[in-house]
Coordinates of C-alpha atoms and ligand atoms in Angstrom, one line a residue:
M1 CA 0.0 -0.2 0.1
I2 CA 3.0 2.3 1.0
S3 CA 4.7 2.1 -2.2
S4 CA 1.4 2.4 -4.4
C5 CA 1.2 5.8 -2.4
N6 CA 4.4 6.6 -3.3
R7 CA 3.8 6.2 -6.9
K8 CA 1.0 8.0 -7.4
W9 CA 2.4 11.1 -5.6
S10 CA 5.1 10.7 -7.8
H11 CA 3.0 11.1 -10.6
I12 CA 1.5 14.4 -9.1
H13 CA 4.9 15.7 -9.0
F14 CA 6.1 14.5 -12.9
S15 CA 2.8 15.1 -14.8
P16 CA 1.9 18.9 -15.7
A17 CA -1.7 17.8 -16.2
L18 CA -2.3 16.0 -12.8
L19 CA 0.1 19.0 -11.6
A20 CA -2.9 21.0 -12.7
V21 CA -5.2 18.8 -11.0
S22 CA -3.2 19.0 -7.6
L23 CA -3.2 22.5 -7.8
L24 CA -6.9 23.2 -8.5
A25 CA -7.4 20.8 -5.6
T26 CA -5.4 22.8 -3.4
I27 CA -7.1 26.0 -4.5
L28 CA -10.7 24.5 -4.2
L29 CA -10.1 22.5 -0.7
P30 CA -10.7 24.4 2.7
A31 CA -7.2 24.9 3.5
R32 CA -7.8 23.6 7.0
P33 CA -7.4 19.8 8.5
A34 CA -10.8 17.9 8.8
G35 CA -13.0 19.2 11.9
A36 CA -11.4 22.1 12.3
V37 CA -13.6 25.5 12.8
V38 CA -12.9 28.9 11.0
W39 CA -14.1 31.5 12.9
S40 CA -15.1 35.0 10.6
T41 CA -16.9 38.0 11.0
L42 CA -17.9 40.9 9.0
F43 CA -17.2 44.8 8.6
T44 CA -20.5 45.9 7.1
A45 CA -20.0 49.1 4.8
Q46 CA -20.7 51.2 7.7
D47 CA -18.3 49.3 10.2
V48 CA -15.7 50.0 7.4
R49 CA -16.2 53.6 7.3
D50 CA -16.8 54.2 10.9
H51 CA -13.8 51.6 12.4
L52 CA -11.6 50.7 9.3
S53 CA -10.8 54.4 8.3
T54 CA -7.9 55.3 10.5
E55 CA -4.7 52.7 11.2
Q56 CA -5.9 53.2 14.9
G57 CA -9.3 51.6 14.0
R58 CA -7.7 48.9 12.2
Q59 CA -5.3 47.8 14.9
E60 CA -8.3 47.7 17.2
A61 CA -10.3 45.6 14.6
L62 CA -7.5 43.3 14.5
E63 CA -7.0 43.0 18.7
F64 CA -10.8 42.0 18.3
C65 CA -10.2 39.3 15.8
R66 CA -7.0 37.8 17.6
K67 CA -9.3 37.5 21.1
M68 CA -12.2 36.0 19.1
G69 CA -9.7 33.5 17.1
I70 CA -11.3 34.9 14.0
T71 CA -8.8 34.6 11.0
K72 CA -11.3 35.7 7.8
V73 CA -13.0 39.0 7.5
Y74 CA -15.5 40.0 5.3
I75 CA -15.1 43.8 4.3
E76 CA -18.9 44.9 3.2
S77 CA -18.7 47.4 0.2
F78 CA -22.6 48.1 0.2
R79 CA -25.3 47.9 2.9
D80 CA -28.7 50.1 3.2
G81 CA -27.7 52.7 0.1
Y82 CA -23.8 53.6 1.6
Q83 CA -21.4 52.6 -1.0
A84 CA -17.9 52.4 1.5
A85 CA -15.1 54.8 0.1
E86 CA -12.7 52.4 -2.2
A87 CA -9.8 53.7 -1.0
T88 CA -10.7 52.6 2.8
L89 CA -11.8 49.5 1.4
K90 CA -8.4 49.0 -0.1
A91 CA -6.9 50.0 3.2
A92 CA -8.4 47.6 5.1
R93 CA -8.0 44.7 3.1
D94 CA -4.5 44.8 2.6
F95 CA -4.0 45.6 6.4
F96 CA -6.0 41.8 7.0
R97 CA -4.2 40.5 4.5
Q98 CA -0.6 41.7 5.8
A99 CA -1.9 40.4 9.1
G100 CA -2.3 37.2 8.1
L101 CA -6.0 37.0 8.0
T102 CA -8.2 35.5 4.6
V103 CA -10.0 38.7 3.5
S104 CA -13.2 38.8 1.2
G105 CA -15.9 40.9 0.3
C106 CA -19.8 41.0 1.2
V107 CA -22.5 43.4 -0.4
T108 CA -26.3 43.7 1.6
T109 CA -28.7 44.7 -1.1
T110 CA -30.6 47.1 1.0
G111 CA -31.3 50.7 0.1
I112 CA -30.3 49.9 -3.8
G113 CA -33.2 52.7 -4.8
K114 CA -36.8 52.0 -5.4
H115 CA -38.5 49.2 -2.2
S116 CA -40.8 46.5 -2.8
T117 CA -43.7 47.2 -2.0
G118 CA -43.8 44.6 0.7
W119 CA -40.9 44.2 2.7
Q120 CA -39.3 47.5 2.6
V121 CA -35.8 46.1 3.1
A122 CA -36.0 44.7 -0.3
A123 CA -36.2 46.2 -3.5
C124 CA -38.0 46.0 -7.0
Y125 CA -36.1 43.9 -8.9
T126 CA -38.4 44.7 -12.0
H127 CA -37.1 48.6 -12.2
R128 CA -34.4 48.9 -14.3
Q129 CA -32.5 51.1 -12.8
N130 CA -32.3 49.2 -9.4
Q131 CA -31.1 46.4 -11.8
E132 CA -28.2 48.8 -13.4
R133 CA -27.3 50.0 -9.4
L134 CA -27.1 46.3 -8.4
E135 CA -24.7 45.7 -11.4
S136 CA -22.7 48.6 -10.7
I137 CA -22.1 47.8 -7.0
F138 CA -21.0 43.9 -7.9
R139 CA -18.7 45.4 -10.3
F140 CA -17.2 47.2 -8.4
T141 CA -16.9 44.8 -5.2
A142 CA -15.6 42.2 -7.5
A143 CA -12.6 44.6 -8.6
L144 CA -11.6 44.5 -5.0
F145 CA -12.3 41.0 -3.4
D146 CA -11.8 37.4 -5.0
E147 CA -15.0 36.5 -2.7
I148 CA -18.1 38.3 -2.3
M149 CA -20.9 37.2 0.3
I150 CA -24.2 38.6 -0.2
D151 CA -26.1 38.9 2.9
D152 CA -29.9 37.6 3.1
F153 CA -31.9 40.2 1.8
F154 CA -31.5 39.7 -1.8
F155 CA -35.1 38.7 -2.5
T156 CA -38.0 40.4 -3.5
D157 CA -41.8 40.3 -2.7
C158 CA -43.2 43.3 -4.6
E159 CA -46.0 43.8 -6.2
C160 CA -46.1 47.2 -7.9
S161 CA -47.1 47.9 -11.4
E162 CA -44.1 47.2 -12.9
C163 CA -44.2 43.9 -11.2
A164 CA -47.9 43.2 -11.9
A165 CA -47.3 44.0 -15.9
A166 CA -43.8 42.3 -15.8
K167 CA -45.4 39.1 -14.7
G168 CA -48.3 38.6 -17.0
A169 CA -50.1 35.4 -16.4
L170 CA -47.5 33.6 -14.0
S171 CA -48.1 33.2 -10.4
W172 CA -46.3 35.6 -8.2
Q173 CA -44.1 32.9 -7.0
Q174 CA -43.2 31.8 -10.4
Y175 CA -42.5 35.7 -11.4
R176 CA -40.2 36.0 -8.6
D177 CA -38.2 32.7 -8.6
K178 CA -37.7 33.5 -12.7
L179 CA -36.8 37.2 -11.8
M180 CA -34.5 36.5 -9.1
M181 CA -32.5 33.7 -11.0
Q182 CA -32.3 36.4 -14.0
I183 CA -31.1 39.0 -11.9
S184 CA -28.6 36.6 -10.5
R185 CA -26.9 35.9 -13.5
E186 CA -27.1 39.0 -15.6
R187 CA -26.8 41.8 -13.0
V188 CA -24.5 39.5 -10.2
I189 CA -22.8 36.5 -11.5
G190 CA -22.3 37.4 -14.9
P191 CA -20.7 40.7 -14.0
A192 CA -19.1 40.1 -11.0
H193 CA -17.2 37.3 -13.5
A194 CA -16.3 39.8 -16.1
V195 CA -14.7 41.8 -14.1
N196 CA -12.9 39.4 -12.0
P197 CA -12.8 35.5 -13.2
N198 CA -11.6 34.2 -10.2
V199 CA -14.5 35.5 -7.7
K200 CA -16.4 33.4 -6.2
V201 CA -19.7 34.9 -5.3
I202 CA -21.8 33.3 -2.2
I203 CA -25.2 33.7 -1.7
K204 CA -26.5 33.3 2.0
F205 CA -29.8 32.1 2.9
P206 CA -32.0 33.5 5.4
Q207 CA -33.1 31.2 8.7
W208 CA -36.9 31.7 7.6
Y209 CA -36.6 28.4 5.5
E210 CA -40.4 28.4 5.3
D211 CA -41.1 31.6 3.5
F212 CA -38.7 31.1 0.7
Q213 CA -41.1 30.1 -2.0
K214 CA -42.8 33.5 -1.2
R215 CA -39.5 35.8 -1.9
G216 CA -38.2 34.3 -4.6
Y217 CA -35.4 32.1 -2.8
V218 CA -35.3 28.7 -5.0
P219 CA -32.1 27.3 -3.4
D220 CA -31.6 24.4 -5.6
Q221 CA -31.8 26.6 -8.6
E222 CA -29.9 29.5 -6.7
A223 CA -27.2 26.5 -5.5
A224 CA -26.4 25.6 -9.1
I225 CA -25.6 28.9 -10.5
F226 CA -23.6 30.6 -7.2
D227 CA -20.2 29.7 -7.0
R228 CA -21.0 28.8 -2.9
I229 CA -23.8 29.0 -0.5
W230 CA -24.0 30.1 2.9
V231 CA -26.6 29.4 5.6
G232 CA -28.5 31.4 8.1
T233 CA -28.5 29.6 11.6
E234 CA -29.4 32.5 13.8
L235 CA -31.3 31.5 16.9
R236 CA -33.6 33.8 18.8
N237 CA -34.7 33.7 22.5
P238 CA -37.5 31.0 22.0
S239 CA -40.2 32.7 24.3
S240 CA -39.8 35.8 22.2
D241 CA -43.1 37.0 20.7
E242 CA -41.0 39.8 18.4
W243 CA -38.4 36.6 17.2
G244 CA -41.4 34.1 16.4
H245 CA -40.9 31.9 19.2
K246 CA -37.7 29.7 17.0
Q247 CA -36.7 26.5 18.1
Q248 CA -32.6 26.0 18.3
Y249 CA -33.1 22.8 16.3
E250 CA -33.5 25.3 13.4
G251 CA -30.2 26.2 12.9
Y252 CA -29.4 22.5 12.6
F253 CA -32.6 21.7 10.2
I254 CA -31.4 24.5 7.9
Y255 CA -28.0 23.9 7.8
R256 CA -28.3 20.0 7.1
W257 CA -31.4 20.9 5.0
L258 CA -29.5 23.2 2.6
T259 CA -26.2 21.0 2.8
D260 CA -28.6 17.9 1.2
V261 CA -29.4 20.8 -1.6
G262 CA -25.9 22.6 -1.9
G263 CA -23.8 19.7 -1.3
S264 CA -19.9 20.4 -1.2
K265 CA -21.2 24.7 -2.2
T266 CA -22.1 24.9 1.5
G267 CA -19.4 27.1 3.0
G268 CA -20.6 27.9 6.5
G269 CA -22.8 29.2 9.2
W270 CA -23.7 32.4 10.0
F271 CA -25.6 34.1 12.7
D272 CA -25.9 37.5 14.8
P273 CA -26.3 38.4 18.6
F274 CA -30.1 39.9 18.3
G275 CA -32.6 38.4 20.4
T276 CA -30.0 36.6 22.6
T277 CA -28.9 36.7 25.7
P278 CA -25.4 35.6 26.1
T279 CA -26.4 32.0 27.2
L280 CA -29.2 31.8 24.1
Y281 CA -26.3 33.4 22.1
L282 CA -24.1 30.3 22.8
D283 CA -26.4 27.8 21.7
Q284 CA -25.7 29.5 18.3
P285 CA -22.4 28.2 17.8
L286 CA -22.9 24.9 19.5
T287 CA -25.8 23.9 16.5
T288 CA -24.0 25.7 14.4
I289 CA -20.7 23.8 14.9
L290 CA -23.3 20.1 15.7
A291 CA -24.5 20.6 12.0
G292 CA -21.1 21.0 10.3
A293 CA -20.4 24.1 9.3
P294 CA -16.6 24.5 8.4
E295 CA -16.6 28.2 8.7
V296 CA -18.6 30.2 11.7
F297 CA -19.5 33.7 10.8
L298 CA -20.1 36.4 13.6
F299 CA -22.3 39.1 12.5
H300 CA -20.9 42.2 12.7
Y301 CA -18.1 44.0 14.2
G302 CA -19.9 46.9 15.3
A303 CA -22.8 45.5 17.1
L304 CA -20.5 42.6 18.8
T305 CA -18.1 45.5 19.9
S306 CA -21.1 47.7 21.0
P307 CA -22.3 48.0 24.8
D308 CA -25.8 46.2 23.9
Y309 CA -23.6 43.3 22.7
Q310 CA -19.9 42.7 23.9
A311 CA -21.4 40.2 26.6
Q312 CA -22.6 37.8 23.9
A313 CA -18.6 38.3 22.3
E314 CA -17.2 37.9 25.5
A315 CA -18.9 34.7 26.4
M316 CA -17.9 33.8 23.0
A317 CA -14.0 34.4 23.6
A318 CA -14.5 32.2 26.4
R319 CA -16.0 29.2 25.5
R320 CA -14.6 29.0 21.6
V321 CA -11.7 26.9 22.2
Q322 CA -14.2 24.0 24.0
Y323 CA -16.4 24.6 20.6
E324 CA -13.3 23.9 18.9
K325 CA -12.7 20.9 20.8
L326 CA -16.1 19.7 19.6
A327 CA -15.8 19.8 15.8
P328 CA -13.6 16.6 15.5
F329 CA -16.5 14.5 16.6
V330 CA -19.2 16.0 14.3
S331 CA -19.5 13.6 11.1
G332 CA -21.9 11.3 9.9
W333 CA -25.3 12.9 10.6
T334 CA -27.8 10.6 10.7
G335 CA -31.6 10.2 11.8
I336 CA -34.7 9.8 10.5
P337 CA -35.2 11.4 6.8
T338 CA -37.0 14.2 7.1
Y339 CA -38.4 15.5 3.9
K340 CA -39.2 19.3 2.7
P341 CA -39.3 19.8 -0.9
V342 CA -37.5 22.9 -2.1
S343 CA -40.2 25.7 -2.3
S344 CA -42.8 23.8 -0.5
D345 CA -45.5 25.4 1.5
P346 CA -45.6 24.8 5.2
G347 CA -49.6 25.6 5.5
E348 CA -50.5 25.5 9.3
E349 CA -47.1 23.4 9.9
A350 CA -44.6 26.3 9.9
Y351 CA -41.2 25.1 11.6
V352 CA -42.9 22.0 12.8
L353 CA -39.8 20.2 12.0
D354 CA -37.8 21.9 14.4
E355 CA -40.0 21.4 16.9
I356 CA -39.8 17.6 16.2
G357 CA -36.2 17.9 16.4
M358 CA -36.2 19.6 19.9
L359 CA -38.6 16.0 21.0
G360 CA -34.8 14.3 20.6
I361 CA -36.6 12.5 17.6
P362 CA -33.1 12.7 15.3
E363 CA -34.0 14.3 12.0
A364 CA -31.9 13.6 8.5
P365 CA -33.5 17.1 6.4
T366 CA -33.6 16.3 3.1
A367 CA -35.2 18.4 0.0
H368 CA -35.7 14.8 -2.0
F369 CA -37.9 12.3 -1.3
P370 CA -36.3 9.4 0.5
E371 CA -36.5 7.1 -1.6
G372 CA -35.0 3.4 -0.1
A373 CA -35.6 4.5 3.1
R374 CA -36.6 2.4 6.2
A375 CA -38.7 5.4 7.4
A376 CA -39.2 8.9 6.9
I377 CA -41.1 12.0 8.5
L378 CA -43.5 13.4 6.7
T379 CA -45.5 16.9 7.1
T380 CA -47.7 19.5 5.0
Q381 CA -44.3 20.6 3.4
A382 CA -43.9 16.9 1.4
L383 CA -47.3 17.8 -0.5
G384 CA -45.0 20.3 -2.1
D385 CA -44.2 16.9 -4.3
A386 CA -46.9 16.4 -6.5
E387 CA -45.8 13.0 -6.5
L388 CA -45.9 12.2 -2.9
V389 CA -48.6 9.3 -2.5
P390 CA -46.9 7.2 -5.0
K391 CA -43.6 7.5 -3.4
L392 CA -45.1 7.2 -0.5
L393 CA -46.9 3.9 -1.6
H394 CA -43.3 2.8 -2.8
L395 CA -41.7 3.1 0.6
L396 CA -44.6 1.4 2.4
A397 CA -44.4 -1.6 -0.1
A398 CA -40.5 -2.1 0.9
R399 CA -41.8 -2.6 4.6
G400 CA -41.0 1.1 5.4
T401 CA -42.9 3.1 8.1
A402 CA -44.0 6.9 7.5
F403 CA -44.3 9.2 10.6
I404 CA -47.3 11.3 9.1
S405 CA -47.8 14.4 11.3
Q406 CA -51.8 15.1 11.8
P407 CA -52.4 18.1 9.4
L408 CA -51.1 16.0 6.9
A409 CA -52.9 12.6 7.6
H410 CA -55.7 14.9 7.7
R411 CA -55.1 16.1 3.7
L412 CA -54.3 12.3 2.8
N413 CA -57.7 11.1 4.4
G414 CA -59.9 9.8 1.6
D415 CA -57.3 9.9 -1.3
P416 CA -58.3 6.8 -3.3
R417 CA -54.4 5.9 -4.2
L418 CA -53.8 5.5 -0.6
P419 CA -56.3 3.0 0.9
T420 CA -56.9 2.5 4.6
P421 CA -58.3 0.5 7.1
S422 CA -59.8 3.2 8.9
P423 CA -59.4 7.1 8.6
L424 CA -56.1 8.3 8.8
D425 CA -57.1 11.5 11.5
L426 CA -56.6 10.9 14.9
D427 CA -59.6 9.9 17.3
K428 CA -60.8 12.3 19.8
D429 CA -57.9 12.5 22.7
Q430 CA -55.7 9.8 20.7
D431 CA -52.2 11.5 20.1
V432 CA -50.4 8.5 18.3
K433 CA -52.0 5.9 16.0
T434 CA -50.4 3.3 14.1
M435 CA -51.8 1.8 11.2
E436 CA -50.7 -1.0 8.3
V437 CA -50.9 0.1 5.1
G438 CA -49.5 -1.1 1.9
G439 CA -47.4 -3.8 3.4
G440 CA -45.6 -0.9 5.6
K441 CA -46.8 1.1 8.5
L442 CA -48.2 4.4 9.1
V443 CA -47.6 6.5 12.2
V444 CA -49.9 9.3 12.8
F445 CA -48.8 11.6 15.7
S446 CA -50.9 14.4 17.4
D447 CA -49.7 18.2 16.9
A448 CA -49.7 18.4 21.0
L449 CA -46.6 16.7 20.7
P450 CA -44.4 18.9 19.1
H451 CA -46.1 21.7 20.7
L452 CA -44.9 20.3 23.8
T453 CA -41.6 22.1 22.7
H454 CA -43.3 25.6 22.2
V455 CA -42.2 28.1 25.0
D456 CA -44.7 30.6 25.6
G457 CA -44.1 34.5 26.2
Q458 CA -43.6 34.1 29.8
N459 CA -41.0 31.5 29.1
R460 CA -43.1 28.7 29.9
V461 CA -43.2 24.9 28.4
E462 CA -46.6 23.2 28.5
Q463 CA -46.9 20.6 31.4
L464 CA -46.4 17.2 30.4
T465 CA -49.9 15.4 31.3
P466 CA -49.6 11.8 31.9
E467 CA -51.2 11.0 28.3
L468 CA -49.3 13.0 26.9
R469 CA -46.0 11.8 28.4
T470 CA -47.5 8.2 27.4
A471 CA -47.9 9.0 23.6
L472 CA -44.4 10.9 23.7
E473 CA -42.8 7.3 25.0
E474 CA -44.7 5.5 22.5
L475 CA -43.7 7.9 19.5
R476 CA -40.1 7.9 20.4
R477 CA -40.1 4.0 21.1
K478 CA -41.2 3.6 17.2
V479 CA -38.4 6.1 16.3
S480 CA -35.8 3.8 18.6
D481 CA -36.6 1.2 15.7
F482 CA -34.6 3.3 13.4
T483 CA -32.2 5.8 15.0
V484 CA -31.1 6.8 18.8
T485 CA -33.4 8.9 20.8
S486 CA -34.3 9.1 24.5
L487 CA -37.3 7.8 26.1
D488 CA -37.5 10.0 29.0
A489 CA -35.6 13.0 28.5
P490 CA -38.1 16.5 28.6
P491 CA -39.3 18.0 25.4
R492 CA -36.3 20.5 24.1
V493 CA -33.5 18.2 24.4
A494 CA -32.3 17.4 21.5
V495 CA -30.6 14.1 19.9
Y496 CA -28.0 14.1 17.1
P497 CA -26.3 10.9 15.8
L498 CA -23.3 11.1 14.5
G499 CA -21.9 8.3 12.9
G500 CA -21.4 5.6 16.0
R501 CA -21.4 8.7 18.2
V502 CA -24.4 10.6 19.8
A503 CA -24.3 14.2 20.8
V504 CA -27.3 15.6 23.4
V505 CA -27.9 18.9 24.0
N506 CA -30.2 20.4 26.6
Y507 CA -31.9 23.6 25.1
T508 CA -34.6 23.7 28.7
E509 CA -33.6 26.0 31.5
L510 CA -33.2 23.0 34.1
P511 CA -31.1 20.0 34.7
V512 CA -31.9 16.7 32.8
D513 CA -30.9 13.0 33.8
C514 CA -31.8 11.3 30.3
R515 CA -30.9 7.8 28.5
L516 CA -30.3 7.0 25.6
T517 CA -31.9 4.1 23.5
G518 CA -32.0 2.8 20.1
L519 CA -28.2 2.0 19.6
A520 CA -29.2 -1.7 19.3
G521 CA -28.7 -2.2 22.8
M522 CA -25.7 -0.3 22.8
A523 CA -26.8 2.6 24.9
H524 CA -26.3 0.9 28.4
K525 CA -22.3 1.0 28.2
L526 CA -21.5 4.4 27.0
T527 CA -18.4 6.2 26.5
Q528 CA -18.2 10.1 27.4
L529 CA -16.1 11.7 24.7
Y530 CA -16.8 15.5 24.9
A531 CA -18.6 17.6 27.7
L532 CA -19.5 21.2 27.6
D533 CA -20.4 23.2 30.6
G534 CA -20.5 20.5 33.2
A535 CA -22.2 18.1 31.3
K536 CA -21.1 14.3 32.4
L537 CA -22.1 10.4 32.1
A538 CA -23.1 9.0 35.3
P539 CA -20.8 6.7 36.7
D540 CA -23.6 3.7 35.9
G541 CA -22.4 4.6 32.1
A542 CA -26.0 5.1 30.5
T543 CA -27.6 7.9 32.5
L544 CA -26.8 11.4 30.7
R545 CA -26.5 14.5 33.0
L546 CA -26.9 17.8 31.6
P547 CA -27.1 21.2 33.3
P548 CA -28.9 23.7 31.1
H549 CA -27.6 24.8 27.8
A550 CA -24.8 22.1 27.8
A551 CA -23.8 19.2 25.8
L552 CA -22.7 15.5 25.8
V553 CA -21.2 13.7 23.1
V554 CA -20.9 9.6 24.0
E555 CA -20.2 6.6 21.6
Ligands
ZN601 ZN1 -42.0 46.0 -7.9

């Protein structure tokens, strides 16, 4: 084996063609050891003006980067109608490069001209002057940087008279999808590559993945034409009405789902300190790294050094090394395939997939129907696939199990293609129902179960009634035929199977003791591999002891 390796390497040294291939690989592959984390931050266009225009400001910014372990910076040329001065951008770029940091550019497409009639931060992209302004911003930026991130305001929900005329007989969704693809090609990627053939343009997707279809985000088509994609893994205080009661699992779900869409183009995760406490802020690096992001992007310098969010940055700096130690254990993501087609509408089940993950039910998010899988989790979103029922029948015929949410069961009821022995709808006061259909099993679960993870405006979760406790255990028992879970963990404890390892995170505000099940009996002889914030495996080798917001990795 050693001699064959030597032969292979000597070929690379002597063949010009292979030398070119190896150089290309060196350029394309991330220059980091497996499992390492690159920390990065952004200087918004306003940060560039306010903090990077003097030598002293640049030195202070560099000190911040050193303290946070940041080795890559994004220097933004445009945001909110303001374009940073070329001389300042160049001085900042060269300063950070000389200090040994990797430097990229960024553009935020807010305030470019005529607003969208919907969300004011977005633009009307039918409007020709807006298109021309957009192109000029990307031409300007591509001349300065070899990589350009686009922040997640690159969408439209405009219904102005120009848009209405241009859409003709198309639906708004069809028109916006077509328009955003067209301007991406003709006003962003094309002009940027024309100015700088080496430039890589990254599209960052917002964390609000259930609304992409309303605003012209088409992740599969955009991933195909952009050089890279990025993932918004922002989490918020789950009790916040303002932020929509977000679940921490969302950061994991969207990262894995967009990785299924974008494959190796998926470059990293991005989060900010807004709507968090220092404790909740730290759920973001933890969840983003568990999801597999090789680069963690901390938005943004001006906020993280402001009095409002300094505490978040201090907390992050104090824990950074612990997160870096977690990364080598993170690979081999598994769980029950959980299907959300691209552009699917969630109906009344928006973000239910995050809630299911918060029940300790591990998901393997996918934008493609999991053909050949032994089990799948299906919710209203799956109806975005017009071929759902035939595909489901195929899964059942292969003795598969489909976990079906109550709202989806209701919509599937009475479909002659899916004959069931009794109605799919749950009976009154019934929370889990299993029926044999087409050679496999359908497990219908009540929406009362995912709702157990909901945190209300007073920071309370619903009490587990004996009935719901029994139903949750029954659902988890069925899940344990296919993946690892916990029968006794309360809601808001997430289980992340990682190859032969399992990470467990306690997102509740109370200490939790729990056990794992579903590792084919192996769960009784666990070994602790990694612990964060005082988590530990009890001497019995089976009980996981997790303080609030703590994490444990076992095998
Ligand atoms: Zn318009």
